[in-house]
mmCIF file of C-alpha atoms and ligand atoms in Angstrom:
data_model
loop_
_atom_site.group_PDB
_atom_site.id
_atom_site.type_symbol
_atom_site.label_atom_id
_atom_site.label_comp_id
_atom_site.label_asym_id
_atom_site.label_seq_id
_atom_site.Cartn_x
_atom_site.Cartn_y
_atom_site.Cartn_z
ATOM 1 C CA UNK X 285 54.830 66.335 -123.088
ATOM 2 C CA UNK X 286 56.239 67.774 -119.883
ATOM 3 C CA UNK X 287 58.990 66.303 -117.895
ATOM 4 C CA UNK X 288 58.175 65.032 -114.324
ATOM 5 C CA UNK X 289 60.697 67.461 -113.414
ATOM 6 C CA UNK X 290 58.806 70.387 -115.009
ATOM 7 C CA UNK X 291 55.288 68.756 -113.643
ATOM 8 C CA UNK X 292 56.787 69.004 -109.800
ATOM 9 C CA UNK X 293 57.828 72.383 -110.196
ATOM 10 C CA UNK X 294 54.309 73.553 -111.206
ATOM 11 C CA UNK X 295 53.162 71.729 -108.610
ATOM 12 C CA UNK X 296 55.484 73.424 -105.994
ATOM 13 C CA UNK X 297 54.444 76.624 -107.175
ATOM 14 C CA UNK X 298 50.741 75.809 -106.750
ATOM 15 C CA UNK X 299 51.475 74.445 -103.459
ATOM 16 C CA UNK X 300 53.126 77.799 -102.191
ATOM 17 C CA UNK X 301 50.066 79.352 -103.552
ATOM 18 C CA UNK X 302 47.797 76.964 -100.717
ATOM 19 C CA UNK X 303 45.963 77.775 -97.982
ATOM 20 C CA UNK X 304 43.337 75.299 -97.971
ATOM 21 C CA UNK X 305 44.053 75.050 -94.380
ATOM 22 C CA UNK X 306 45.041 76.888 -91.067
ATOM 23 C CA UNK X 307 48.394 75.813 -90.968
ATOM 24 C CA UNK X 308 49.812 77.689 -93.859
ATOM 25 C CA UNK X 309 49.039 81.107 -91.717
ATOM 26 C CA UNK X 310 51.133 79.640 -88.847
ATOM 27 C CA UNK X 311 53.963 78.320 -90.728
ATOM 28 C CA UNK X 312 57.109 80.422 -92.645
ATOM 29 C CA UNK X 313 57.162 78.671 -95.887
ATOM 30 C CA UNK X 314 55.653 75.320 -97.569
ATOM 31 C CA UNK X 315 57.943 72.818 -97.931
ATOM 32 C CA UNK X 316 56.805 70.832 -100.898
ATOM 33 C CA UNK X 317 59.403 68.066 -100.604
ATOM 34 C CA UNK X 318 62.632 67.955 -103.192
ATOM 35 C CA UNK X 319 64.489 65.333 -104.837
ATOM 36 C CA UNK X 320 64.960 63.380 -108.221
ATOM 37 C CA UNK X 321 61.637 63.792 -110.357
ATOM 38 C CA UNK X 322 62.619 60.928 -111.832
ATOM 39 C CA UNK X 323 63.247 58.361 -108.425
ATOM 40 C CA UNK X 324 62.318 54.805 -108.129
ATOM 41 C CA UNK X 325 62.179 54.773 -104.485
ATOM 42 C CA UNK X 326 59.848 58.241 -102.986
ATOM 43 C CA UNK X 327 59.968 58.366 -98.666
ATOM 44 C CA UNK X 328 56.972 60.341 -97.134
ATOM 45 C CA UNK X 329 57.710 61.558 -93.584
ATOM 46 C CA UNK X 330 55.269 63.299 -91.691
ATOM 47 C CA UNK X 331 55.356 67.030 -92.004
ATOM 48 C CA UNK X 332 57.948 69.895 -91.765
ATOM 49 C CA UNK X 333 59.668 70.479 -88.272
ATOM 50 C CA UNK X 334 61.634 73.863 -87.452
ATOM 51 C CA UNK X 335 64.390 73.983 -89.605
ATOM 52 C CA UNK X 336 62.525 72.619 -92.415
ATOM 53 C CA UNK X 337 60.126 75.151 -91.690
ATOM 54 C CA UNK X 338 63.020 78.191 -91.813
ATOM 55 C CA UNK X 339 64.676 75.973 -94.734
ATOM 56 C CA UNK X 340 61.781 74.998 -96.946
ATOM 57 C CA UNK X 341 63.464 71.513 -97.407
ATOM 58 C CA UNK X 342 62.242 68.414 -95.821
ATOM 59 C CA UNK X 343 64.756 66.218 -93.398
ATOM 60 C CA UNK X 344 67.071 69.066 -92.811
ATOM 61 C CA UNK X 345 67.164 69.034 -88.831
ATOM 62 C CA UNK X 346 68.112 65.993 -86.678
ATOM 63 C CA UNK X 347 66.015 63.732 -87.871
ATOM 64 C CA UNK X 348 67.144 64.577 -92.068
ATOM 65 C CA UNK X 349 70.802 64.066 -90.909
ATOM 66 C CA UNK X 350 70.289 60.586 -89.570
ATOM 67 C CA UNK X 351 68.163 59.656 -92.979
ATOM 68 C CA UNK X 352 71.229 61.083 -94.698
ATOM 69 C CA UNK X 353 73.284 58.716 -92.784
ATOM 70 C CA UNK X 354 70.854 55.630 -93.525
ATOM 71 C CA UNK X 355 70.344 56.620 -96.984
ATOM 72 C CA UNK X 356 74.074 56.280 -97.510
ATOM 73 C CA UNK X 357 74.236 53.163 -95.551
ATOM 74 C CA UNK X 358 72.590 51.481 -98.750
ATOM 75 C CA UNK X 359 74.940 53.789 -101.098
ATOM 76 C CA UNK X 360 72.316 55.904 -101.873
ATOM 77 C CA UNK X 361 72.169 59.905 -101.465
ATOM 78 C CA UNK X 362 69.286 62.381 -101.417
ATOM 79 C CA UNK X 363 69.740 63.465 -104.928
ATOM 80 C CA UNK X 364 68.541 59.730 -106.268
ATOM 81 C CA UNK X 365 65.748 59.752 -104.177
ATOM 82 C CA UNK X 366 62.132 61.702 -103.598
ATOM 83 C CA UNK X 367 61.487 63.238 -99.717
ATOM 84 C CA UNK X 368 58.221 64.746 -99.307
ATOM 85 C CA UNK X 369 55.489 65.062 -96.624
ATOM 86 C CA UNK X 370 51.993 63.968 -95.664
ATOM 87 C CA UNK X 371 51.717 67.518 -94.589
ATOM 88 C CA UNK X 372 53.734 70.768 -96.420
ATOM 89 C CA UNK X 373 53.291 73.275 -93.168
ATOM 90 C CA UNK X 374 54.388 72.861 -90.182
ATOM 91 C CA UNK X 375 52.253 72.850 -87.129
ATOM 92 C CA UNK X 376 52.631 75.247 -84.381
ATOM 93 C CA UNK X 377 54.759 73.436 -81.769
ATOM 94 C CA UNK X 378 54.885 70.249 -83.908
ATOM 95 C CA UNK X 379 51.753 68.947 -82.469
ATOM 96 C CA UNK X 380 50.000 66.592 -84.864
ATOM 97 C CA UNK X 381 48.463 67.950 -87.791
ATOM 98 C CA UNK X 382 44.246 67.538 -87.089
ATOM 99 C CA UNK X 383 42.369 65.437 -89.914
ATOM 100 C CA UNK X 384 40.959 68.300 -91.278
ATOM 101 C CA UNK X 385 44.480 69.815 -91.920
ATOM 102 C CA UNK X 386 45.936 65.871 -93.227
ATOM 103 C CA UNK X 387 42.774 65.699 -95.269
ATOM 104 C CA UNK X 388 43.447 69.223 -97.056
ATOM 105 C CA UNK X 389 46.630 67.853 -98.257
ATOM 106 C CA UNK X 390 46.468 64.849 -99.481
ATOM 107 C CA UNK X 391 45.463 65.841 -103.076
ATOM 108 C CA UNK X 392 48.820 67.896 -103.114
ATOM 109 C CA UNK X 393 50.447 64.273 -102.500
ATOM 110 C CA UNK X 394 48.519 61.958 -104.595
ATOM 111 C CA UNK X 395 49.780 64.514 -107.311
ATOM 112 C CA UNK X 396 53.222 64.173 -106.102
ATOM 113 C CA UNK X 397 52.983 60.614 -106.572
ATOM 114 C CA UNK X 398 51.329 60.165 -109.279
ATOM 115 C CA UNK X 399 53.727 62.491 -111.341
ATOM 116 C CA UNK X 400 57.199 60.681 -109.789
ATOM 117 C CA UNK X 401 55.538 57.073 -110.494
ATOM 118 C CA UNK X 402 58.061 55.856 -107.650
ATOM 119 C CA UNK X 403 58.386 51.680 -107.641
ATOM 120 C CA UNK X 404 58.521 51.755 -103.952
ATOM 121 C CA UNK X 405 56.880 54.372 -101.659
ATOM 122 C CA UNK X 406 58.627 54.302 -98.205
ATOM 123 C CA UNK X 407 56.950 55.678 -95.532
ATOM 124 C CA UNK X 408 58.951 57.432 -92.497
ATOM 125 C CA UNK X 409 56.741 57.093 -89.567
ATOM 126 C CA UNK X 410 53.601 55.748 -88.348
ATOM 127 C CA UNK X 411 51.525 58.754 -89.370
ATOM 128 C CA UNK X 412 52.584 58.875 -93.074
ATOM 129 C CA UNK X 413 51.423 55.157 -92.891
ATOM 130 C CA UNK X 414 48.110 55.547 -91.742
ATOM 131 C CA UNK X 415 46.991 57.608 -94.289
ATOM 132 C CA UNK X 416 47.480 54.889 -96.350
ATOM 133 C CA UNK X 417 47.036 52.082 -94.291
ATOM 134 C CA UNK X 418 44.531 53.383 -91.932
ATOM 135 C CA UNK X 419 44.599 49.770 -89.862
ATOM 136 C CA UNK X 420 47.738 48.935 -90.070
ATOM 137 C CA UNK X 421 50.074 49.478 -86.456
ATOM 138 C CA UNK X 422 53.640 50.229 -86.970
ATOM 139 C CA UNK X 423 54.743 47.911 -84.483
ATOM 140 C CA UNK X 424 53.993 44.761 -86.460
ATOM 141 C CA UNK X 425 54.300 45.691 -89.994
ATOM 142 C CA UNK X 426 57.563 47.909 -90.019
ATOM 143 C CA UNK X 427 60.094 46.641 -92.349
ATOM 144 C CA UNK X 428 57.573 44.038 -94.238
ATOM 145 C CA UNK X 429 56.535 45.290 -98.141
ATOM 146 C CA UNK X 430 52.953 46.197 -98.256
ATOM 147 C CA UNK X 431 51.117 46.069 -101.614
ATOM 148 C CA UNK X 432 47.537 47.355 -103.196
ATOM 149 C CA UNK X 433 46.522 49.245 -105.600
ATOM 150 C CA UNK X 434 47.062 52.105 -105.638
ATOM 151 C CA UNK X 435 46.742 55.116 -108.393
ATOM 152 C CA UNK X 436 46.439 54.142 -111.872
ATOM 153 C CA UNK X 437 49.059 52.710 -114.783
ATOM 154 C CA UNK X 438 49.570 54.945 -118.221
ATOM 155 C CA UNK X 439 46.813 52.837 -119.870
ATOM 156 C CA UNK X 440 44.572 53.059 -117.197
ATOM 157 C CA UNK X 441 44.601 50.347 -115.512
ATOM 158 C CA UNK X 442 44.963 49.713 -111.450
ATOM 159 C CA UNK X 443 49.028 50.171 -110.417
ATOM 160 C CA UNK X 444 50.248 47.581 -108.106
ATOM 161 C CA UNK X 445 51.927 50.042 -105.789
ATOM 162 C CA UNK X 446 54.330 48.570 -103.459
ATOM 163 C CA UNK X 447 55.147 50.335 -99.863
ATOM 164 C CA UNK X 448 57.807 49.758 -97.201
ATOM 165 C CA UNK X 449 56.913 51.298 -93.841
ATOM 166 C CA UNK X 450 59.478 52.237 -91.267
ATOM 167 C CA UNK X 451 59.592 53.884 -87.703
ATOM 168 C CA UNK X 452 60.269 58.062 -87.672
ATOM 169 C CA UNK X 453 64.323 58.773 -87.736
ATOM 170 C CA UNK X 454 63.032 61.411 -84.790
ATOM 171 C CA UNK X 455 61.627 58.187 -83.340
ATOM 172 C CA UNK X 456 65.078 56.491 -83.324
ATOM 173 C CA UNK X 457 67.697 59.687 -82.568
ATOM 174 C CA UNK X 458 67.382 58.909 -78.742
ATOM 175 C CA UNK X 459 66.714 55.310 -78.335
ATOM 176 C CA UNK X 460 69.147 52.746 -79.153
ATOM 177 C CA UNK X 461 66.937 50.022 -79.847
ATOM 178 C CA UNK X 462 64.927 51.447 -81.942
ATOM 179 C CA UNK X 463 67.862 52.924 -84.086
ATOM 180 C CA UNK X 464 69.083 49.468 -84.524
ATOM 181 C CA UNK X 465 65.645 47.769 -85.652
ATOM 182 C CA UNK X 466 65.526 51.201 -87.958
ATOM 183 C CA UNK X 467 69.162 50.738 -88.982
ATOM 184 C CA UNK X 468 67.900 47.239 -90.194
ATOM 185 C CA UNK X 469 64.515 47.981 -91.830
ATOM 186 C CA UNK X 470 66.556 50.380 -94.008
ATOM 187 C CA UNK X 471 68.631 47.557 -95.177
ATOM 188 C CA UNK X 472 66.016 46.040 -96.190
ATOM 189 C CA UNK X 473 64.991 49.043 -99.091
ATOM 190 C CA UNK X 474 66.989 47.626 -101.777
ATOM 191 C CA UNK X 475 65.259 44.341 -102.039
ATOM 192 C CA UNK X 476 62.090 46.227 -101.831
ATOM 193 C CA UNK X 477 62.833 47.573 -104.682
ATOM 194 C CA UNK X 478 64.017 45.054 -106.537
ATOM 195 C CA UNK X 479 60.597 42.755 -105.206
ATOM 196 C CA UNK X 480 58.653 46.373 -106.594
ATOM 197 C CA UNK X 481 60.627 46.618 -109.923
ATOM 198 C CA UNK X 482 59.328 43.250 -111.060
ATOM 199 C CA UNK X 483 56.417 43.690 -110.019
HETATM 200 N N1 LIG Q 574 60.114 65.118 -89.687
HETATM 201 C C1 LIG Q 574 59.286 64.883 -90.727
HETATM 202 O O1 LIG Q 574 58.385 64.058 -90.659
HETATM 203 N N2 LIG Q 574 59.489 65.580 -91.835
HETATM 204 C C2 LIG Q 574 60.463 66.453 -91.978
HETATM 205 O O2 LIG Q 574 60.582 67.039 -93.049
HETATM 206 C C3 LIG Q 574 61.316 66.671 -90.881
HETATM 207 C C4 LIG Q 574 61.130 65.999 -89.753
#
């Protein structure tokens, strides 16, 4: 049986293989997403910016340094955590990726999910949300602990997944109120968590 580790990096190397959508001509590299294959607590953000781009690591621009900073605000670092994207390629001018380019790949991070098996499944931004929560608005359910079902358990059965939604570091680097209400929704990832771990 294959580690998750070993599972991800097949994975990676099918996702640098992709082009099941414009993007990956306009982009450097993909950035699959990096982290422990073996994290309880996986953050999807919403696709790769510039540096990530030139890096082919998620959060490493503005945005990844302020996570860092949040991340460590509840003792945690990158390396005990997953960071992917809803999207692997960055597009041009970081406009919004179009539904056709979202909806190409998705499968690539069901897969992720489903390999890492995270207890809690924070989402940075309101665009990571939506594809999960298609109704939901950021602006009234940031910081609460959404739950459905979501993927399936080892013997088959329907996995309560638990989710934590949160507003976009990028969202928060110039705006002072909206750091603070992020500053506090991250505090609020450990009891998440725990809430997720007991299902
Ligand atoms: N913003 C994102 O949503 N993802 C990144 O990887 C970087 C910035």
């Amino acid at each position: 049986m294959p580690s998750k580790q070993e599972l991800l990096k097949k994975l990676n190397e099918e996702m640098a293989a992709c082009s099941k959508c414009a993007l990956r001509a306009g982009c450097s590299r993909v950035v699959p997403g990096e982290g422990n294959a073996e994290a309880e607590i996986m953050f999807i953000g919403e696709g790769p910016g510039k540096k990530e781009d030139e890096l082919g690591r998620p959060f490493v621009g503005a945005a990844g340094k302020f996570l860092d900073e949040m991340l460590a605000s509840i003792k945690l670092k990158r390396e005990d955590v997953y960071i992917a994207n809803a999207v692997k390629c960055r597009p041009p001018e970081n406009r919004d990726p179009l539904p056709e380019e979202a909806e190409a790949c998705w499968p690539w991070l069901l897969e992720q999910i489903k390999i890492i098996r995270p207890k809690l499944v924070v989402f940075l931004g309101r665009h990571s949300m939506n594809r999960f929560f298609p109704n939901e608005k950021i602006s009234e359910v940031h910081g609460k602990l959404l739950i459905k079902n979501f993927g399936l358990n080892p013997d088959g059965s329907p996995k309560r997944q638990h989710f934590l939604a949160l507003y976009h570091p990028a969202s928060a680097l110039y705006n002072g109120g909206m750091r603070e209400t992020l500053l506090n929704d991250f505090q609020k990832i450990p009891k998440a968590l725990e809430v997720a771990g007991k299902k």
